[in-house]
Amino acid sequence: MLRLSRRPCAIVAALPMIIAAGPAMSQAPAAAAPPAPPSTPAPKPAEPSGPVVTEIVVTGSRPAVENRIDRRVYAVSGDLQGDIGSAADVLRNIPSVSVDLEGNPSLRGDPDVQILIDGRYRPEFNGQNKGPALEALAAQGIDRVEVLTNPPASFKRDGSGGIINIITKRSTEVRSATLQTGVGSNGRWNVAGNTSTQFGALALRGSAGVRHDLRLRNITDQRTVRDDSGNVLNEREQRTATRDDRVYKKVSIGADYDLDELDRFSAEGSYHRRDSDGVLTENSGLRDGAGTALSQYSRERRANDYDYSSDALLRYRHAGNGHAGAGDDDGLTIALERSQDHEHPVWNFQYSYAVPPQGGVSQLERIIEDEVGTELSVDYATALSGKRRFTAGYDLQITDHSSNYWLSLPFTPGGSAMPDPAFTNVFRDSQTVHALYATYEQPFGDWTALAGLRLEKAELDLRQVTSGERDGQDYFRVYPSLHVSRKLDERQTLTFSYSRRVWRPWAQQLNPYVVQIDPTYLRAGNPDLKPSEIDSLELAWNYDLGSTSFSASVYGKRRYDVATEVRTLVTPITELETSENLGDNRSGGLEITASGKLGGSFSYNLATDVFYDEIDATNLGFSGTRSTITRDGKAALNWRLGERDRLQINLATMGRRLTPQGYRLGSSTMDLGYRHTLGTGLSLSATLTDVFASKKDRLVLDTPELSERLTTRPHGRIVWLGLTWNLASGKEKPAEKFEYEN
């Protein structure tokens, strides 16, 4: 019996060995018989009673990087940070991706990124709390990460930076399970597991996890206010320390039932909850231009927050009819999804005043945010003759959001909390998006073209309940996409891509009511804030040979009606932050990546990105444009110490980022990872993040009237130690006809 891996690259690589081994094995003599007596002729070798059965198992692994016409695919099995870390830890080591202190990813410097899980849009990973949601997703269940800087028209147009698609692991065994547990410094711990089983036509899967994390932050804010002549009016210094204990809980279940060889019905559901118990301690001092103290106070905030999200999906899939050229994703798919996202922070403030001296007061703040989404999608894909391919679909997305902000007037201890009418308010908004799309793929010899068009009509209804204001938006947009690849030889390809995308404001950016962030910092939305359109171009050269991969990409973007946060002074000591549309923005750069092996024990991954960013903010009162040239870089070195041991070093550096009113400084970090295989399916992992405690975030505002420097330093040096145990039945499933592919 000859049993080969399904991976074509492994089979091709092993063919010379199989061919060379085949004759030798077929001519191998049987075991020698004992010598016969001299008088007896030597017996002839016995003929085999049946065919000789020889088993050859050819194994292989996915390349670290796979370049496709519309995306790059990164395998994460070699990332030791992912053994006991989160999805945010994995994304930190992916080329083109940066992750901030709160776990929020950005793609080539753009934080507006659409996150997909197995090709699905999940609300919890695309809202204002997507960073914590990514930190709650266990990395151990991730198989690979797809990066689409210019997604084809079959994907939603949201996300000016592009799409990060996280593909989870699917077992190839009839029954399998994975258990993972870890402990970290300062009382951190996590427990996670997943399982899958097959009962004939029914496949069941599920996962669950609990993670306790501790967030410690030290924040310094120094601000100077000047008059029109440049004279200092006042200076403020604020020092803040935060401690936030977070517990994440996540559970998901799913089932697939094959009605026959071509039809499948699927159901999925998930629930995620985060509970947070935090303490904030803040000391603030304000002086006039001569250095005389105007005010000095301290406040303590105790928080008891929670948020949760859930979603349910029903999907019917009719696979392609098996004609020549049909792929696993050919056929008709109808899906209905319902999701909910709920946030409920409760904050209790205690103020103490030194200048001017007065008694302490209390203040309560409660925020309730609810978002419910419903989505219906119909997708059709088919392979035509000559390797041509056509896809088309319709998508309806309805999102209802409500916000209830409640702030009390200051009251003395023991008094009653009464609402402050200047800030307490209720806001509602509803958005409906209808989308039609089609893509067509056609090869021309060594050339392949993938063209697409997406038509979207968006309707937005805004209602400020407290003030009685009513507003809305209604617009129709056309979003084209084009991908072209040219195969230079067996190893090299050239690709060109273009796409038009959109950024849509989130709910609170549209709420005109003023809310209080702290006594000197207010926030208000803008109901006239327009969506921003983005045109993106990219030209790339790719070289792939087994485990070695190189790529160089030149890219450029132009954004229209760019939205940004702007701070202005409403009093000499109080800032108001609002959202405004800029004129436009241009950016572009050169990204180079490389991965491969250095001898038999070392492998590496390298990525560097040098880019230019220009902002036109003339409609905000600035003359001319603001621009900068900056860089990002990543490096990972993997060292196989032996059959059972691996060591990994990760380095990352992020350069300066431009803002309309200033810039954000970069930082560099170093992480270490170690894995020891204890036995079959059992491994021990250890990680150390931010080895030199160099991780920080520094925001600088520099306008004629306002100068500010805000520095946030996390306690990022964290040690984790964990165990992972993989269990499997040892029996392989039949070839998966419905494997995810988009």
XYZ file of C-alpha atoms in Angstrom:
742
model
C 0.000 0.000 0.000
C 1.352 3.412 -0.968
C -0.071 6.182 1.220
C 0.828 9.705 0.184
C 0.160 13.065 1.815
C -2.505 15.199 0.156
C 0.021 18.028 -0.015
C 1.295 18.205 -3.622
C 4.512 19.963 -2.643
C 5.458 17.130 -0.258
C 4.698 14.494 -2.906
C 6.755 16.216 -5.583
C 9.684 16.708 -3.219
C 9.597 13.033 -2.244
C 9.275 11.536 -5.771
C 13.035 11.063 -6.343
C 13.292 9.181 -3.044
C 10.279 7.005 -3.864
C 11.546 6.166 -7.363
C 15.010 5.322 -6.053
C 13.654 3.252 -3.177
C 11.068 1.391 -5.241
C 13.357 -1.027 -7.217
C 15.501 -1.717 -4.209
C 12.514 -2.664 -2.107
C 10.905 -4.794 -4.816
C 14.164 -6.747 -5.322
C 14.915 -7.257 -1.631
C 15.464 -11.053 -0.958
C 13.388 -12.926 1.516
C 14.979 -13.993 4.794
C 17.727 -16.618 4.220
C 16.699 -20.245 4.832
C 18.918 -22.527 6.985
C 21.558 -24.505 4.980
C 20.307 -27.852 3.609
C 22.219 -31.105 4.080
C 24.845 -31.764 1.362
C 22.878 -34.637 -0.108
C 19.797 -32.486 -0.506
C 19.627 -29.926 -3.313
C 19.150 -26.395 -2.080
C 15.484 -25.494 -2.232
C 14.381 -22.692 -4.537
C 13.279 -19.472 -2.846
C 9.574 -19.552 -2.152
C 7.488 -17.404 -4.460
C 5.413 -14.818 -2.644
C 1.820 -15.880 -2.327
C 0.529 -12.331 -3.047
C 1.712 -8.902 -4.018
C 4.390 -7.287 -1.845
C 2.787 -4.555 0.252
C 5.053 -1.647 1.093
C 3.878 1.432 2.974
C 5.583 4.760 2.390
C 4.367 7.762 4.353
C 5.322 11.117 2.882
C 4.917 14.054 5.250
C 5.084 17.754 4.592
C 4.252 21.098 6.081
C 2.712 24.301 4.846
C 5.230 26.954 3.757
C 5.714 29.799 6.231
C 4.426 32.239 3.584
C 2.125 31.552 0.645
C 1.560 34.229 -2.014
C -1.755 34.198 -3.862
C -3.194 36.554 -6.416
C -5.258 38.465 -3.837
C -3.608 37.767 -0.461
C -0.620 36.551 1.533
C -1.068 33.568 3.836
C 1.124 33.172 6.934
C 1.368 29.863 8.796
C 1.561 30.405 12.560
C 2.500 26.916 13.777
C 6.117 28.034 14.163
C 5.277 31.084 16.286
C 6.027 30.133 19.888
C 4.291 33.254 21.198
C 1.092 31.654 19.945
C 1.458 28.482 22.039
C -0.016 30.052 25.172
C -0.761 33.574 23.960
C -3.680 35.275 22.269
C -4.583 36.210 18.708
C -3.155 39.687 19.397
C 0.221 38.072 20.250
C 0.202 36.181 16.950
C -0.676 39.280 14.915
C 2.274 41.169 16.438
C 4.608 38.861 14.501
C 2.797 38.990 11.136
C 4.409 41.197 8.445
C 2.477 44.386 7.582
C 0.595 44.193 10.923
C 1.253 46.282 14.051
C -0.582 45.911 17.372
C -0.915 48.719 19.942
C -0.882 48.499 23.740
C -4.589 47.608 23.879
C -4.369 44.778 21.327
C -5.777 46.813 18.404
C -4.162 45.899 15.060
C -3.214 48.218 12.208
C -2.190 47.294 8.669
C 0.688 49.286 7.189
C 0.022 52.016 9.717
C -3.745 52.157 9.148
C -5.800 51.172 12.247
C -9.042 50.828 10.264
C -8.745 47.087 9.620
C -11.562 44.609 9.043
C -11.085 41.403 11.083
C -12.606 38.150 9.829
C -12.712 34.748 11.505
C -12.799 31.911 8.939
C -14.004 34.416 6.358
C -16.868 35.628 8.581
C -17.428 39.174 9.793
C -17.732 39.015 13.601
C -18.962 42.196 15.379
C -16.872 41.733 18.534
C -13.665 41.855 16.475
C -14.663 45.007 14.562
C -16.067 47.330 17.220
C -14.402 49.667 19.689
C -13.397 46.663 21.846
C -11.776 44.590 19.107
C -8.435 44.755 20.936
C -9.749 43.007 24.080
C -11.663 40.542 21.865
C -8.444 39.567 20.058
C -6.691 39.196 23.409
C -9.467 36.831 24.537
C -9.111 34.596 21.463
C -6.647 31.792 22.252
C -3.855 31.640 19.682
C -3.511 27.881 20.091
C -6.584 27.367 17.897
C -5.261 29.482 14.981
C -4.004 27.693 11.882
C -2.980 30.606 9.650
C -3.505 34.325 9.046
C -4.442 35.809 5.675
C -3.558 39.439 4.932
C -5.489 41.155 2.134
C -4.252 44.701 1.554
C -6.461 44.996 -1.556
C -9.359 42.549 -1.065
C -11.445 41.521 -4.101
C -15.028 42.723 -4.496
C -16.463 39.591 -2.878
C -15.428 40.983 0.537
C -17.128 43.835 2.397
C -15.620 47.201 1.537
C -15.239 48.308 5.167
C -11.713 48.773 6.449
C -9.477 51.305 4.720
C -6.347 49.374 5.732
C -7.574 46.060 4.342
C -8.553 42.715 5.852
C -6.953 40.338 8.346
C -8.597 36.923 8.069
C -7.849 34.537 10.959
C -8.318 30.894 9.953
C -8.860 28.478 12.820
C -7.659 24.902 12.957
C -9.885 22.093 11.709
C -8.906 18.582 12.709
C -8.276 15.957 10.031
C -9.071 13.194 12.558
C -12.442 11.585 13.222
C -12.107 12.595 16.883
C -9.688 15.082 18.343
C -9.230 17.352 21.329
C -6.724 19.920 22.512
C -6.213 21.078 26.094
C -4.059 24.050 26.996
C -3.303 25.732 30.306
C -0.846 28.358 31.404
C 0.227 30.565 34.285
C 1.853 33.967 34.039
C 3.471 36.605 36.201
C 1.361 38.720 38.596
C -1.392 36.123 38.911
C -2.192 35.692 35.221
C -3.578 32.344 34.053
C -5.584 30.751 31.262
C -7.330 27.475 30.456
C -8.624 26.601 26.987
C -9.702 23.558 25.046
C -11.393 22.495 21.856
C -12.775 19.251 20.526
C -14.337 17.819 17.398
C -15.950 14.500 16.543
C -17.573 12.849 13.548
C -20.694 10.660 13.679
C -21.271 9.601 10.106
C -22.808 12.572 8.311
C -22.795 14.710 11.480
C -19.701 16.635 12.590
C -19.631 18.416 15.948
C -17.068 20.868 17.296
C -16.722 23.122 20.287
C -14.255 25.231 22.208
C -14.126 27.026 25.542
C -11.611 29.140 27.372
C -11.087 31.329 30.428
C -8.261 33.851 30.678
C -7.275 36.126 33.560
C -5.124 39.095 32.655
C -3.727 42.015 34.601
C -3.183 45.405 32.953
C -0.923 47.934 34.624
C -0.383 51.372 33.076
C 1.509 54.531 34.022
C 0.399 57.624 32.088
C 1.996 61.074 32.048
C 0.250 64.029 30.384
C 1.955 67.428 30.051
C 0.020 70.253 28.361
C 0.791 73.904 27.610
C -1.784 76.473 26.421
C -0.659 79.701 24.674
C -2.408 82.843 23.480
C -2.263 84.282 19.942
C 1.076 85.946 20.716
C 2.654 82.724 21.964
C 2.559 83.629 25.644
C 1.922 80.761 28.068
C -1.527 80.960 29.633
C -1.334 77.800 31.715
C 0.453 74.484 32.066
C -1.027 71.233 33.295
C 0.709 68.075 34.471
C -1.279 64.901 35.089
C 0.041 61.564 36.323
C -2.149 58.471 36.234
C -1.693 54.881 37.342
C -4.200 52.152 36.412
C -4.676 48.582 37.545
C -7.233 46.511 35.666
C -8.036 42.869 36.470
C -9.782 41.264 33.511
C -11.400 37.858 33.156
C -12.315 36.697 29.637
C -14.712 33.810 29.054
C -15.445 32.417 25.634
C -17.385 29.401 24.382
C -18.351 28.364 20.862
C -20.131 25.379 19.338
C -20.765 24.263 15.792
C -22.299 21.423 13.813
C -22.233 20.353 10.160
C -24.675 17.832 8.747
C -24.161 16.437 5.257
C -27.539 15.789 3.677
C -25.711 14.087 0.803
C -22.399 14.431 -1.019
C -23.243 17.922 -2.264
C -25.451 19.481 0.416
C -24.505 20.574 3.909
C -26.415 22.362 6.662
C -24.362 24.148 9.349
C -25.141 25.879 12.631
C -22.694 27.860 14.765
C -22.904 29.905 17.925
C -20.511 31.685 20.254
C -20.571 33.725 23.461
C -17.845 35.964 24.858
C -17.832 37.906 28.133
C -15.264 40.162 29.743
C -15.452 41.241 33.406
C -13.158 43.975 34.635
C -12.369 45.206 38.130
C -10.158 48.274 37.898
C -8.683 51.116 39.924
C -7.430 54.416 38.489
C -5.431 56.898 40.568
C -4.816 60.346 39.095
C -3.037 63.480 40.312
C -3.479 66.711 38.361
C -1.948 70.157 38.803
C -2.585 73.399 36.864
C -0.328 76.508 36.958
C -0.560 79.866 35.239
C 2.188 81.367 33.070
C 4.002 82.695 36.138
C 4.006 79.277 37.850
C 1.281 80.033 40.399
C -0.926 77.036 41.202
C -4.461 77.462 39.897
C -5.760 74.020 40.871
C -4.493 70.774 42.292
C -6.627 67.722 42.857
C -6.550 63.935 42.876
C -9.220 61.465 41.925
C -9.707 57.744 42.279
C -11.932 55.742 39.966
C -13.175 52.296 40.863
C -14.644 50.396 37.946
C -16.868 47.363 37.784
C -17.303 46.788 34.052
C -18.580 44.003 31.914
C -19.294 43.479 28.256
C -20.466 40.487 26.290
C -21.117 39.512 22.706
C -22.898 36.604 21.088
C -23.684 35.455 17.594
C -25.570 32.639 15.884
C -25.269 31.450 12.291
C -27.358 29.172 10.090
C -25.881 28.220 6.715
C -26.904 26.014 3.809
C -24.245 24.963 1.320
C -24.734 23.229 -2.038
C -21.320 22.250 -3.343
C -20.221 22.263 -6.975
C -21.387 19.318 -9.030
C -17.920 17.869 -9.434
C -17.385 18.869 -13.070
C -13.840 19.327 -14.345
C -12.198 22.318 -12.694
C -14.688 22.607 -9.835
C -13.110 23.670 -6.534
C -13.994 23.058 -2.902
C -15.696 26.449 -2.700
C -17.810 26.066 -5.861
C -21.549 26.107 -5.348
C -24.332 28.053 -3.638
C -24.189 29.309 -0.039
C -27.074 30.924 1.878
C -26.323 32.234 5.365
C -28.310 34.051 8.062
C -26.511 35.527 11.072
C -27.638 37.359 14.194
C -25.210 39.037 16.603
C -25.313 41.208 19.709
C -22.686 43.305 21.459
C -23.331 44.810 24.927
C -21.063 47.065 27.027
C -21.813 48.235 30.566
C -19.063 50.146 32.390
C -19.889 51.500 35.861
C -17.445 54.022 37.346
C -17.335 55.523 40.838
C -15.129 58.631 41.231
C -13.819 60.183 44.447
C -12.266 63.698 44.211
C -9.945 65.352 46.725
C -8.949 69.025 46.308
C -5.805 70.764 47.593
C -5.976 74.000 45.524
C -8.341 75.695 46.126
C -8.962 73.800 49.373
C -12.433 72.295 49.611
C -14.184 69.142 50.714
C -14.089 65.966 48.679
C -16.933 64.979 46.358
C -18.142 61.847 44.573
C -19.427 61.283 41.054
C -21.006 58.293 39.310
C -20.822 57.440 35.617
C -22.668 54.667 33.763
C -22.578 53.822 30.058
C -24.761 51.245 28.320
C -23.939 50.454 24.699
C -25.990 47.915 22.729
C -25.532 46.843 19.132
C -27.585 44.214 17.321
C -26.700 43.074 13.824
C -28.549 40.928 11.300
C -26.995 39.735 8.066
C -28.350 37.725 5.140
C -25.980 36.658 2.379
C -26.367 34.632 -0.801
C -23.159 33.640 -2.616
C -22.623 31.655 -5.786
C -19.323 30.473 -7.266
C -18.562 28.252 -10.246
C -15.554 27.166 -12.286
C -15.942 27.486 -16.038
C -13.972 25.858 -18.835
C -10.382 26.910 -19.317
C -9.833 27.522 -15.582
C -12.109 30.524 -15.672
C -14.047 31.358 -12.538
C -17.153 33.417 -11.746
C -18.600 34.459 -8.383
C -21.602 36.603 -7.532
C -23.602 37.421 -4.437
C -25.951 39.628 -2.458
C -25.433 40.803 1.116
C -27.880 42.608 3.413
C -26.540 43.990 6.694
C -28.717 45.768 9.281
C -27.119 47.255 12.409
C -29.090 48.840 15.265
C -27.165 50.693 17.959
C -28.203 52.446 21.159
C -26.175 54.418 23.692
C -27.279 55.505 27.156
C -24.775 57.784 28.901
C -25.485 58.803 32.508
C -23.298 61.118 34.605
C -24.219 62.439 38.029
C -23.632 65.889 39.415
C -20.848 65.965 42.004
C -22.226 65.114 45.453
C -20.826 64.931 48.962
C -20.238 61.486 50.491
C -23.551 60.121 51.748
C -25.567 62.366 49.440
C -27.812 61.418 46.525
C -26.574 61.044 42.950
C -28.579 63.260 40.589
C -28.095 63.234 36.796
C -26.117 66.046 35.184
C -28.316 67.297 32.290
C -25.308 68.820 30.526
C -23.919 65.356 29.760
C -26.566 62.664 30.387
C -28.152 61.606 27.092
C -29.613 58.784 24.979
C -28.644 58.229 21.336
C -29.964 55.790 18.693
C -28.724 54.982 15.220
C -29.543 52.381 12.577
C -27.605 51.485 9.439
C -28.698 49.320 6.487
C -26.315 48.296 3.705
C -27.416 46.485 0.545
C -24.584 45.046 -1.555
C -24.358 43.244 -4.907
C -21.046 41.924 -6.173
C -19.508 39.870 -8.972
C -15.954 38.730 -9.742
C -14.488 37.008 -12.774
C -11.125 35.237 -12.978
C -9.497 34.447 -16.342
C -6.038 32.992 -17.125
C -4.167 34.091 -20.270
C -1.136 31.840 -20.578
C 1.265 33.020 -17.856
C -1.125 35.833 -16.959
C -4.170 35.644 -14.666
C -6.676 38.442 -14.102
C -9.277 38.689 -11.329
C -11.701 41.592 -11.806
C -14.609 42.514 -9.560
C -17.307 45.087 -8.961
C -19.334 45.740 -5.816
C -22.389 48.008 -5.621
C -23.452 49.244 -2.179
C -26.348 51.391 -1.000
C -26.132 52.615 2.585
C -28.899 54.212 4.661
C -28.176 55.739 8.059
C -30.776 57.035 10.525
C -29.533 59.092 13.522
C -31.698 60.101 16.498
C -30.443 62.063 19.499
C -33.301 61.222 21.863
C -32.413 63.673 24.639
C -32.051 66.800 22.487
C -34.638 65.766 19.876
C -32.179 66.132 16.967
C -32.742 63.901 13.940
C -30.337 63.342 11.067
C -29.406 60.742 8.491
C -27.336 59.795 5.460
C -28.232 57.982 2.235
C -25.602 57.224 -0.389
C -24.783 54.823 -3.220
C -21.215 53.808 -4.071
C -19.439 51.685 -6.704
C -16.369 49.760 -5.561
C -14.200 48.126 -8.282
C -11.263 45.761 -7.704
C -8.603 44.291 -10.010
C -5.852 41.712 -9.460
C -3.375 40.673 -12.147
C -0.553 38.133 -11.797
C 2.255 37.217 -14.196
C 4.207 33.993 -13.734
C 7.827 34.740 -14.658
C 9.058 31.183 -14.055
C 8.452 28.315 -11.635
C 9.682 30.429 -8.731
C 8.819 34.054 -9.493
C 5.570 35.948 -9.995
C 4.587 39.569 -10.407
C 1.235 40.778 -9.054
C -0.668 44.033 -9.419
C -3.774 44.928 -7.448
C -6.206 47.807 -7.095
C -9.264 48.230 -4.899
C -11.594 50.956 -3.692
C -12.747 50.731 -0.089
C -14.684 52.760 2.458
C -14.369 53.867 6.066
C -17.685 54.416 7.876
C -17.972 56.397 11.148
C -18.757 54.435 14.290
C -21.801 55.369 16.335
C -20.325 57.715 18.965
C -18.522 59.701 16.280
C -21.984 60.722 15.034
C -23.582 61.601 18.397
C -23.586 65.418 18.723
C -24.161 65.453 22.494
C -21.170 66.441 24.651
C -19.928 63.900 27.213
C -17.289 64.283 29.909
C -14.143 62.160 29.816
C -12.585 64.002 32.760
C -13.128 67.507 34.238
C -10.807 69.109 31.631
C -11.519 66.818 28.660
C -14.867 66.694 26.809
C -15.970 64.668 23.771
C -18.661 65.285 21.106
C -19.508 63.546 17.853
C -20.393 65.024 14.486
C -23.614 63.884 12.728
C -22.337 65.423 9.473
C -19.214 63.249 9.455
C -19.003 61.684 6.006
C -17.658 58.243 5.058
C -14.163 58.230 3.601
C -13.309 56.617 0.243
C -9.926 54.981 -0.341
C -8.148 54.070 -3.593
C -5.306 51.589 -3.105
C -2.660 50.312 -5.569
C 0.071 47.695 -5.112
C 2.769 46.103 -7.291
C 4.615 43.087 -5.866
C 7.375 40.656 -6.838
C 7.287 37.239 -5.161
C 9.896 34.485 -5.094
C 8.968 31.084 -3.638
C 11.100 27.957 -3.445
C 10.057 25.459 -0.799
C 10.619 27.022 2.619
C 12.332 30.088 1.113
C 10.207 33.080 0.242
C 11.014 36.674 -0.721
C 8.711 39.521 -1.682
C 8.981 43.215 -2.434
C 5.873 45.402 -2.670
C 5.453 48.996 -3.752
C 2.097 50.435 -2.687
C 0.201 53.702 -2.586
C -3.096 54.990 -1.176
C -5.232 58.065 -1.507
C -8.017 58.763 0.971
C -10.781 61.266 0.401
C -12.677 63.074 3.189
C -10.408 61.516 5.795
C -11.932 61.578 9.288
C -9.817 62.348 12.320
C -10.098 63.426 15.944
C -9.413 67.117 16.564
C -8.886 68.847 19.919
C -9.749 72.495 20.557
C -9.916 74.660 23.672
C -13.422 75.680 24.799
C -12.009 77.392 27.922
C -8.376 78.089 28.844
C -8.327 74.821 30.803
C -10.866 72.585 29.016
C -10.349 70.632 25.759
C -13.112 69.466 23.441
C -12.411 66.535 21.094
C -14.574 66.202 17.974
C -14.475 64.274 14.693
C -13.874 66.139 11.429
C -13.269 65.303 7.765
C -9.880 66.348 6.399
C -9.310 67.304 2.771
C -7.477 64.126 1.760
C -4.456 61.988 2.576
C -1.741 60.345 0.474
C 0.579 57.576 1.580
C 2.822 54.963 0.009
C 5.808 52.809 0.684
C 8.066 49.853 0.020
C 7.672 46.620 1.964
C 10.218 43.778 1.802
C 9.741 40.378 3.463
C 11.904 37.261 3.574
C 11.685 33.857 5.221
C 13.769 30.718 4.947
C 16.304 28.461 6.642
C 19.899 29.002 7.734
C 21.413 25.536 7.818
C 19.535 22.671 9.398
C 18.825 24.246 12.789
C 17.892 27.866 12.088
C 15.022 29.545 10.280
C 14.147 33.203 9.991
C 11.387 35.661 9.119
C 12.177 39.278 8.232
C 9.966 42.208 7.261
C 10.630 45.900 6.793
C 8.320 48.652 5.617
C 9.401 52.192 4.739
C 6.532 54.521 3.905
C 5.587 58.144 3.305
C 2.500 59.778 4.789
C 1.049 63.171 3.866
C -1.991 64.920 5.347
C -3.835 67.911 3.938
C -5.492 69.657 6.904
C -6.117 73.100 5.442
C -9.805 72.921 6.358
C -8.741 72.603 10.006
C -6.841 75.887 9.964
C -3.384 74.585 9.018
C -1.422 75.972 6.081
C -0.111 73.518 3.498
C 0.357 69.842 4.289
C 2.023 67.754 6.977
C 4.195 64.814 5.943
C 6.673 62.300 7.308
C 8.768 59.311 6.250
C 8.824 56.444 8.722
C 9.519 52.711 8.990
C 8.388 49.497 10.633
C 10.458 46.349 11.036
C 10.149 42.790 12.350
C 12.531 39.878 12.705
C 12.128 36.359 14.089
C 14.892 33.788 14.520
C 13.950 30.167 15.246
C 16.595 27.782 16.588
C 15.956 24.042 16.737
C 18.146 22.975 19.665
C 17.354 19.304 19.171
C 14.553 16.940 18.314
C 12.437 18.204 21.210
C 13.505 21.805 21.811
C 12.982 25.085 19.977
C 13.941 28.652 20.842
C 12.533 31.804 19.201
C 13.570 35.467 19.341
C 11.179 38.149 18.060
C 12.137 41.774 17.449
C 9.738 44.527 16.387
C 10.149 48.236 15.837
C 7.512 50.789 14.898
C 8.313 54.267 13.621
C 6.643 57.638 14.009
C 3.009 58.053 12.926
C 1.620 61.326 11.629
C -1.570 62.913 13.021
C -3.284 66.113 11.784
C -2.269 67.995 14.934
C 1.035 66.286 15.699
C 2.536 62.815 15.641
C 2.806 59.562 17.549
C 6.308 58.323 18.361
C 7.316 54.703 17.838
C 9.000 52.108 20.026
C 10.895 48.811 19.823
C 10.358 45.530 21.678
C 11.904 42.084 22.024
C 10.130 38.808 22.935
C 11.474 35.313 23.674
C 9.784 31.916 23.302
C 10.757 28.326 24.131
C 9.025 25.000 23.426
C 9.938 21.534 24.723
C 8.138 18.456 23.409
C 7.490 16.116 26.324
C 5.904 13.319 24.310
C 3.405 12.586 21.601
C 0.991 15.517 21.516
C 2.313 17.008 24.782
C 4.496 20.128 24.885
C 5.726 22.691 27.399
C 6.022 26.350 26.377
C 7.516 29.433 28.003
C 7.446 33.031 26.779
C 8.889 36.334 27.935
C 7.409 39.461 26.344
C 8.936 42.945 26.245
C 12.317 41.754 27.527
C 13.765 45.257 27.998
C 10.498 46.900 29.177
C 10.776 49.250 26.187
C 7.149 49.172 25.046
C 5.412 52.559 25.264
C 3.060 54.903 23.436
C 3.856 58.620 23.056
C 1.424 61.077 21.486
C 2.530 64.635 20.726
C 0.105 67.471 19.842
C 1.744 70.572 18.403
C -0.569 73.442 17.411
C -0.109 77.208 17.908
C -2.439 77.290 20.924
C -2.044 73.784 22.351
C 1.055 71.652 22.972
C 0.659 68.299 24.665
C 2.765 65.212 25.282
C 0.931 62.078 26.445
C 3.090 59.074 27.375
C 1.663 55.653 28.277
C 3.948 52.959 29.663
C 2.537 49.462 30.258
C 4.062 46.841 32.494
C 4.755 44.753 29.413
C 7.432 42.384 30.716
C 5.319 39.273 31.262
C 6.347 35.653 31.776
C 4.052 32.802 30.703
C 4.496 29.058 31.243
C 2.025 26.630 29.676
C 1.213 23.035 28.747
C -0.524 21.913 25.557
C -1.910 18.409 25.002
C -3.218 17.311 21.598
C -5.374 14.197 21.455
C -6.541 12.456 18.273
C -8.218 9.210 17.322
C -5.601 8.384 14.698
C -8.289 7.855 12.040
C -8.414 10.381 9.223
C -11.640 11.926 7.991
C -12.565 11.648 4.331
C -11.270 14.471 2.161
C -13.059 17.692 3.151
C -15.219 18.896 0.290
C -16.424 22.020 2.083
C -13.112 23.308 3.407
C -13.074 27.086 3.858
C -11.787 28.962 0.850
C -12.576 32.504 -0.231
